[in-house]
mmCIF file of C-alpha atoms in Angstrom:
data_model
loop_
_atom_site.group_PDB
_atom_site.id
_atom_site.type_symbol
_atom_site.label_atom_id
_atom_site.label_comp_id
_atom_site.label_asym_id
_atom_site.label_seq_id
_atom_site.Cartn_x
_atom_site.Cartn_y
_atom_site.Cartn_z
ATOM 1 C CA ALA A 1 -75.607 -15.962 -26.245
ATOM 2 C CA GLN A 2 -77.744 -19.011 -26.747
ATOM 3 C CA SER A 3 -80.237 -20.025 -24.093
ATOM 4 C CA VAL A 4 -82.711 -22.862 -23.672
ATOM 5 C CA THR A 5 -85.998 -22.785 -21.786
ATOM 6 C CA GLN A 6 -87.832 -25.874 -20.651
ATOM 7 C CA LEU A 7 -91.150 -24.562 -19.452
ATOM 8 C CA ASP A 8 -92.222 -27.571 -17.397
ATOM 9 C CA SER A 9 -90.074 -28.711 -14.503
ATOM 10 C CA GLN A 10 -92.264 -31.776 -13.922
ATOM 11 C CA VAL A 11 -94.719 -33.658 -16.111
ATOM 12 C CA PRO A 12 -96.818 -36.405 -14.514
ATOM 13 C CA VAL A 13 -98.582 -38.754 -16.908
ATOM 14 C CA PHE A 14 -100.276 -42.138 -16.823
ATOM 15 C CA GLU A 15 -98.828 -45.109 -18.637
ATOM 16 C CA GLU A 16 -99.846 -45.400 -22.318
ATOM 17 C CA ALA A 17 -100.868 -41.742 -22.462
ATOM 18 C CA PRO A 18 -99.201 -39.360 -24.937
ATOM 19 C CA VAL A 19 -96.720 -36.791 -23.675
ATOM 20 C CA GLU A 20 -95.112 -33.594 -24.929
ATOM 21 C CA LEU A 21 -92.102 -31.972 -23.262
ATOM 22 C CA ARG A 22 -91.608 -28.388 -24.310
ATOM 23 C CA CYS A 23 -88.356 -26.693 -25.270
ATOM 24 C CA ASN A 24 -87.721 -23.207 -26.620
ATOM 25 C CA TYR A 25 -84.379 -21.731 -27.573
ATOM 26 C CA SER A 26 -83.143 -18.237 -28.293
ATOM 27 C CA SER A 27 -82.972 -17.493 -31.969
ATOM 28 C CA SER A 28 -79.829 -17.816 -33.975
ATOM 29 C CA VAL A 29 -78.848 -18.078 -37.584
ATOM 30 C CA SER A 30 -78.237 -21.780 -37.349
ATOM 31 C CA VAL A 31 -78.556 -24.148 -34.456
ATOM 32 C CA TYR A 32 -78.169 -27.778 -33.648
ATOM 33 C CA LEU A 33 -80.746 -29.105 -31.204
ATOM 34 C CA PHE A 34 -80.662 -32.140 -28.961
ATOM 35 C CA TRP A 35 -82.724 -34.040 -26.447
ATOM 36 C CA TYR A 36 -80.953 -36.100 -23.793
ATOM 37 C CA VAL A 37 -82.409 -38.429 -21.174
ATOM 38 C CA GLN A 38 -80.911 -38.984 -17.737
ATOM 39 C CA TYR A 39 -81.993 -41.932 -15.615
ATOM 40 C CA PRO A 40 -81.391 -41.682 -11.859
ATOM 41 C CA ASN A 41 -77.712 -41.557 -10.946
ATOM 42 C CA GLN A 42 -76.627 -42.088 -14.518
ATOM 43 C CA GLY A 43 -75.104 -40.035 -17.301
ATOM 44 C CA LEU A 44 -76.885 -38.517 -20.245
ATOM 45 C CA GLN A 45 -78.021 -40.547 -23.211
ATOM 46 C CA LEU A 46 -78.748 -38.910 -26.549
ATOM 47 C CA LEU A 47 -82.393 -39.411 -27.560
ATOM 48 C CA LEU A 48 -82.349 -37.495 -30.832
ATOM 49 C CA LYS A 49 -80.816 -34.539 -32.610
ATOM 50 C CA TYR A 50 -81.679 -31.982 -35.252
ATOM 51 C CA LEU A 51 -78.821 -30.783 -37.437
ATOM 52 C CA SER A 52 -80.581 -29.890 -40.706
ATOM 53 C CA GLY A 53 -83.120 -31.237 -43.174
ATOM 54 C CA SER A 54 -86.484 -32.657 -42.160
ATOM 55 C CA THR A 55 -88.025 -30.807 -39.256
ATOM 56 C CA LEU A 56 -89.464 -34.015 -37.779
ATOM 57 C CA VAL A 57 -86.759 -36.006 -36.093
ATOM 58 C CA LYS A 58 -87.191 -39.540 -34.833
ATOM 59 C CA GLY A 59 -85.098 -40.879 -32.005
ATOM 60 C CA ILE A 60 -84.703 -43.901 -29.809
ATOM 61 C CA ASN A 61 -87.353 -45.452 -27.569
ATOM 62 C CA GLY A 62 -90.208 -44.159 -29.739
ATOM 63 C CA PHE A 63 -89.531 -40.461 -29.134
ATOM 64 C CA GLU A 64 -89.704 -37.792 -31.798
ATOM 65 C CA ALA A 65 -89.282 -34.031 -31.902
ATOM 66 C CA GLU A 66 -90.259 -31.276 -34.283
ATOM 67 C CA PHE A 67 -88.040 -28.328 -35.100
ATOM 68 C CA ASN A 68 -90.096 -25.154 -35.535
ATOM 69 C CA LYS A 69 -87.908 -22.279 -36.620
ATOM 70 C CA SER A 70 -90.616 -19.601 -36.532
ATOM 71 C CA GLN A 71 -91.509 -20.460 -32.938
ATOM 72 C CA THR A 72 -87.917 -21.325 -31.973
ATOM 73 C CA SER A 73 -89.175 -24.551 -30.447
ATOM 74 C CA PHE A 74 -88.077 -28.162 -30.381
ATOM 75 C CA HIS A 75 -90.743 -30.044 -28.443
ATOM 76 C CA LEU A 76 -90.301 -33.734 -27.623
ATOM 77 C CA ARG A 77 -93.226 -36.112 -28.036
ATOM 78 C CA LYS A 78 -94.123 -39.733 -27.517
ATOM 79 C CA PRO A 79 -97.544 -41.121 -28.425
ATOM 80 C CA SER A 80 -97.650 -43.719 -25.639
ATOM 81 C CA VAL A 81 -95.330 -43.640 -22.628
ATOM 82 C CA HIS A 82 -94.128 -46.536 -20.551
ATOM 83 C CA ILE A 83 -93.172 -46.746 -16.890
ATOM 84 C CA SER A 84 -89.547 -47.092 -17.972
ATOM 85 C CA ASP A 85 -89.674 -43.618 -19.545
ATOM 86 C CA THR A 86 -89.621 -42.103 -16.061
ATOM 87 C CA ALA A 87 -86.487 -39.954 -16.100
ATOM 88 C CA GLU A 88 -85.138 -36.425 -16.452
ATOM 89 C CA TYR A 89 -85.146 -35.004 -19.970
ATOM 90 C CA PHE A 90 -82.830 -32.221 -21.078
ATOM 91 C CA CYS A 91 -83.063 -30.081 -24.171
ATOM 92 C CA ALA A 92 -79.776 -28.643 -25.423
ATOM 93 C CA VAL A 93 -78.555 -26.365 -28.171
ATOM 94 C CA SER A 94 -75.228 -25.669 -29.782
ATOM 95 C CA ASP A 95 -74.513 -23.299 -32.594
ATOM 96 C CA SER A 96 -72.177 -23.465 -35.517
ATOM 97 C CA ASP A 97 -69.677 -21.090 -33.905
ATOM 98 C CA THR A 98 -69.130 -22.891 -30.646
ATOM 99 C CA ASP A 99 -68.843 -26.497 -29.655
ATOM 100 C CA LYS A 100 -70.331 -26.354 -26.211
ATOM 101 C CA LEU A 101 -73.843 -27.470 -25.411
ATOM 102 C CA ILE A 102 -76.223 -25.135 -23.624
ATOM 103 C CA PHE A 103 -78.733 -27.096 -21.560
ATOM 104 C CA GLY A 104 -82.177 -26.328 -20.272
ATOM 105 C CA THR A 105 -82.982 -26.918 -16.625
ATOM 106 C CA GLY A 106 -84.635 -30.238 -17.392
ATOM 107 C CA THR A 107 -88.116 -31.750 -17.213
ATOM 108 C CA ARG A 108 -88.824 -34.624 -14.883
ATOM 109 C CA LEU A 109 -91.202 -37.060 -16.561
ATOM 110 C CA GLN A 110 -93.030 -39.254 -14.060
ATOM 111 C CA VAL A 111 -95.065 -42.076 -15.540
ATOM 112 C CA PHE A 112 -97.698 -43.631 -13.270
ATOM 113 C CA PRO A 113 -99.310 -47.066 -13.707
ATOM 114 C CA ASN B 1 -66.208 -49.936 -28.354
ATOM 115 C CA ALA B 2 -66.188 -48.792 -24.765
ATOM 116 C CA GLY B 3 -67.999 -45.587 -23.977
ATOM 117 C CA VAL B 4 -66.713 -42.561 -22.136
ATOM 118 C CA MET B 5 -65.289 -43.636 -18.794
ATOM 119 C CA GLN B 6 -65.070 -41.556 -15.678
ATOM 120 C CA ASN B 7 -63.552 -42.346 -12.356
ATOM 121 C CA PRO B 8 -64.146 -42.337 -9.589
ATOM 122 C CA ARG B 9 -67.919 -42.550 -9.773
ATOM 123 C CA HIS B 10 -68.254 -41.159 -6.265
ATOM 124 C CA LEU B 11 -65.749 -38.990 -4.441
ATOM 125 C CA VAL B 12 -65.953 -37.633 -0.921
ATOM 126 C CA ARG B 13 -63.613 -34.864 0.140
ATOM 127 C CA ARG B 14 -63.331 -32.711 3.227
ATOM 128 C CA ARG B 15 -63.280 -28.959 2.846
ATOM 129 C CA GLY B 16 -59.815 -27.779 1.843
ATOM 130 C CA GLN B 17 -58.745 -31.022 0.177
ATOM 131 C CA GLU B 18 -58.078 -31.518 -3.511
ATOM 132 C CA ALA B 19 -60.414 -33.412 -5.844
ATOM 133 C CA ARG B 20 -59.107 -35.023 -8.995
ATOM 134 C CA LEU B 21 -61.612 -36.319 -11.547
ATOM 135 C CA ARG B 22 -60.610 -38.441 -14.525
ATOM 136 C CA CYS B 23 -62.179 -38.905 -17.931
ATOM 137 C CA SER B 24 -61.175 -41.319 -20.672
ATOM 138 C CA PRO B 25 -62.867 -40.426 -23.965
ATOM 139 C CA MET B 26 -64.276 -42.924 -26.403
ATOM 140 C CA LYS B 27 -61.717 -44.560 -28.651
ATOM 141 C CA GLY B 28 -60.905 -42.294 -31.572
ATOM 142 C CA HIS B 29 -62.330 -39.175 -29.917
ATOM 143 C CA SER B 30 -59.982 -36.236 -29.584
ATOM 144 C CA HIS B 31 -62.277 -33.657 -27.971
ATOM 145 C CA VAL B 32 -63.266 -33.615 -24.315
ATOM 146 C CA TYR B 33 -65.819 -31.426 -22.553
ATOM 147 C CA TRP B 34 -66.516 -31.058 -18.856
ATOM 148 C CA TYR B 35 -69.913 -30.074 -17.478
ATOM 149 C CA ARG B 36 -71.145 -29.571 -13.933
ATOM 150 C CA GLN B 37 -74.619 -30.393 -12.693
ATOM 151 C CA LEU B 38 -75.627 -28.812 -9.425
ATOM 152 C CA PRO B 39 -78.519 -30.397 -7.501
ATOM 153 C CA GLU B 40 -81.877 -29.850 -9.223
ATOM 154 C CA GLU B 41 -80.250 -27.965 -12.099
ATOM 155 C CA GLY B 42 -79.248 -28.613 -15.672
ATOM 156 C CA LEU B 43 -75.729 -29.130 -16.882
ATOM 157 C CA LYS B 44 -73.447 -26.141 -17.189
ATOM 158 C CA PHE B 45 -70.484 -26.097 -19.545
ATOM 159 C CA MET B 46 -67.092 -25.736 -17.879
ATOM 160 C CA VAL B 47 -64.270 -26.389 -20.322
ATOM 161 C CA TYR B 48 -63.501 -27.808 -23.759
ATOM 162 C CA LEU B 49 -60.151 -29.434 -24.464
ATOM 163 C CA GLN B 50 -58.297 -31.151 -27.232
ATOM 164 C CA LYS B 51 -55.094 -33.064 -26.710
ATOM 165 C CA GLU B 52 -52.602 -30.752 -24.938
ATOM 166 C CA ASN B 53 -54.760 -27.726 -25.652
ATOM 167 C CA ILE B 54 -57.532 -25.831 -23.869
ATOM 168 C CA ILE B 55 -59.957 -24.547 -26.499
ATOM 169 C CA ASP B 56 -62.632 -22.867 -24.372
ATOM 170 C CA GLU B 57 -62.583 -22.452 -20.606
ATOM 171 C CA SER B 58 -65.255 -19.781 -20.412
ATOM 172 C CA GLY B 59 -67.305 -21.812 -17.952
ATOM 173 C CA MET B 60 -64.526 -22.546 -15.490
ATOM 174 C CA PRO B 61 -64.457 -20.724 -12.153
ATOM 175 C CA LYS B 62 -61.482 -18.373 -12.101
ATOM 176 C CA GLU B 63 -59.896 -19.883 -9.027
ATOM 177 C CA ARG B 64 -59.212 -23.396 -7.746
ATOM 178 C CA PHE B 65 -60.353 -25.181 -10.912
ATOM 179 C CA SER B 66 -58.079 -26.449 -13.674
ATOM 180 C CA ALA B 67 -58.291 -28.997 -16.465
ATOM 181 C CA GLU B 68 -55.871 -30.781 -18.724
ATOM 182 C CA PHE B 69 -55.930 -33.346 -21.494
ATOM 183 C CA PRO B 70 -52.384 -34.647 -21.956
ATOM 184 C CA LYS B 71 -51.012 -36.353 -25.016
ATOM 185 C CA GLU B 72 -51.197 -39.661 -23.201
ATOM 186 C CA GLY B 73 -53.741 -40.625 -20.576
ATOM 187 C CA PRO B 74 -57.098 -39.342 -19.443
ATOM 188 C CA SER B 75 -58.348 -35.812 -19.106
ATOM 189 C CA ILE B 76 -58.162 -34.510 -15.534
ATOM 190 C CA LEU B 77 -60.397 -31.955 -13.845
ATOM 191 C CA ARG B 78 -58.706 -30.708 -10.680
ATOM 192 C CA ILE B 79 -60.413 -28.774 -7.923
ATOM 193 C CA GLN B 80 -58.133 -27.400 -5.246
ATOM 194 C CA GLN B 81 -59.226 -26.506 -1.718
ATOM 195 C CA VAL B 82 -62.750 -27.775 -2.248
ATOM 196 C CA VAL B 83 -65.710 -26.047 -0.593
ATOM 197 C CA ARG B 84 -69.241 -27.312 0.073
ATOM 198 C CA GLY B 85 -70.518 -25.438 -2.979
ATOM 199 C CA ASP B 86 -68.360 -27.671 -5.193
ATOM 200 C CA SER B 87 -70.602 -30.630 -4.367
ATOM 201 C CA ALA B 88 -72.125 -31.631 -7.675
ATOM 202 C CA ALA B 89 -72.091 -34.203 -10.442
ATOM 203 C CA TYR B 90 -69.308 -33.630 -12.931
ATOM 204 C CA PHE B 91 -69.844 -35.059 -16.396
ATOM 205 C CA CYS B 92 -67.343 -35.556 -19.125
ATOM 206 C CA ALA B 93 -68.286 -35.840 -22.787
ATOM 207 C CA SER B 94 -66.197 -36.660 -25.827
ATOM 208 C CA SER B 95 -66.612 -36.175 -29.549
ATOM 209 C CA PRO B 96 -64.740 -37.175 -32.667
ATOM 210 C CA TYR B 97 -62.666 -34.611 -34.527
ATOM 211 C CA ASP B 98 -65.014 -34.032 -37.418
ATOM 212 C CA VAL B 99 -68.356 -33.983 -35.549
ATOM 213 C CA SER B 100 -67.596 -31.930 -32.496
ATOM 214 C CA TYR B 101 -71.277 -31.127 -31.897
ATOM 215 C CA GLU B 102 -72.071 -34.788 -31.294
ATOM 216 C CA GLN B 103 -71.062 -35.394 -27.713
ATOM 217 C CA TYR B 104 -71.196 -38.684 -25.837
ATOM 218 C CA PHE B 105 -71.431 -38.480 -22.078
ATOM 219 C CA GLY B 106 -69.819 -40.512 -19.373
ATOM 220 C CA PRO B 107 -71.640 -41.691 -16.222
ATOM 221 C CA GLY B 108 -70.356 -38.778 -14.170
ATOM 222 C CA THR B 109 -68.444 -38.323 -10.928
ATOM 223 C CA ARG B 110 -70.506 -37.317 -7.938
ATOM 224 C CA LEU B 111 -68.419 -35.152 -5.660
ATOM 225 C CA THR B 112 -69.513 -34.633 -2.080
ATOM 226 C CA VAL B 113 -67.674 -32.129 0.073
ATOM 227 C CA THR B 114 -68.145 -32.599 3.798
#
């Protein structure tokens, strides 16, 4: 069965600094990978997704992620964070055989002024 | 195009009562998924439905929980005889028929059992 590991439960960072949120998944023949953001007391918003093709995926709000098949990773990056990026970030995976999403436990990004 | 709608947004129930959570998918979407988020945890898949059909309920607790997605009207997640451990945020997501891996989430229903 698929699984997702988000190694960092919390990531504190100062405004305008770069950030990387790590995500590793269990290997599979083919996977679809996603990053979602959850602001306090709200639902999940899709940041970006990898389905196939280019391994560098660009999403909304200046975020990007790189699919690395050999390392089974899909780390999320932003070169310069803003206070408004403070939120919970979830990595998720689905495979071609099932339709459900398997989520990591989340990483809380806290941006300080 | 309205997004996925869930109601109520907050629900308080006493132990032993029934909780009924509703989800209206995005227009044109025929697939509905329910997920549960316990405090300080990620989302866990519960059930996947299409109109009048349960496709995958592997994440549903065996007792007290049921889900339906009728031909007309919203999808309903029903929890009978709620217990304190049912307190959580319940999220619904929907997807169109031909891109079932692309799920759009509603704002969630936060259930508190007292």
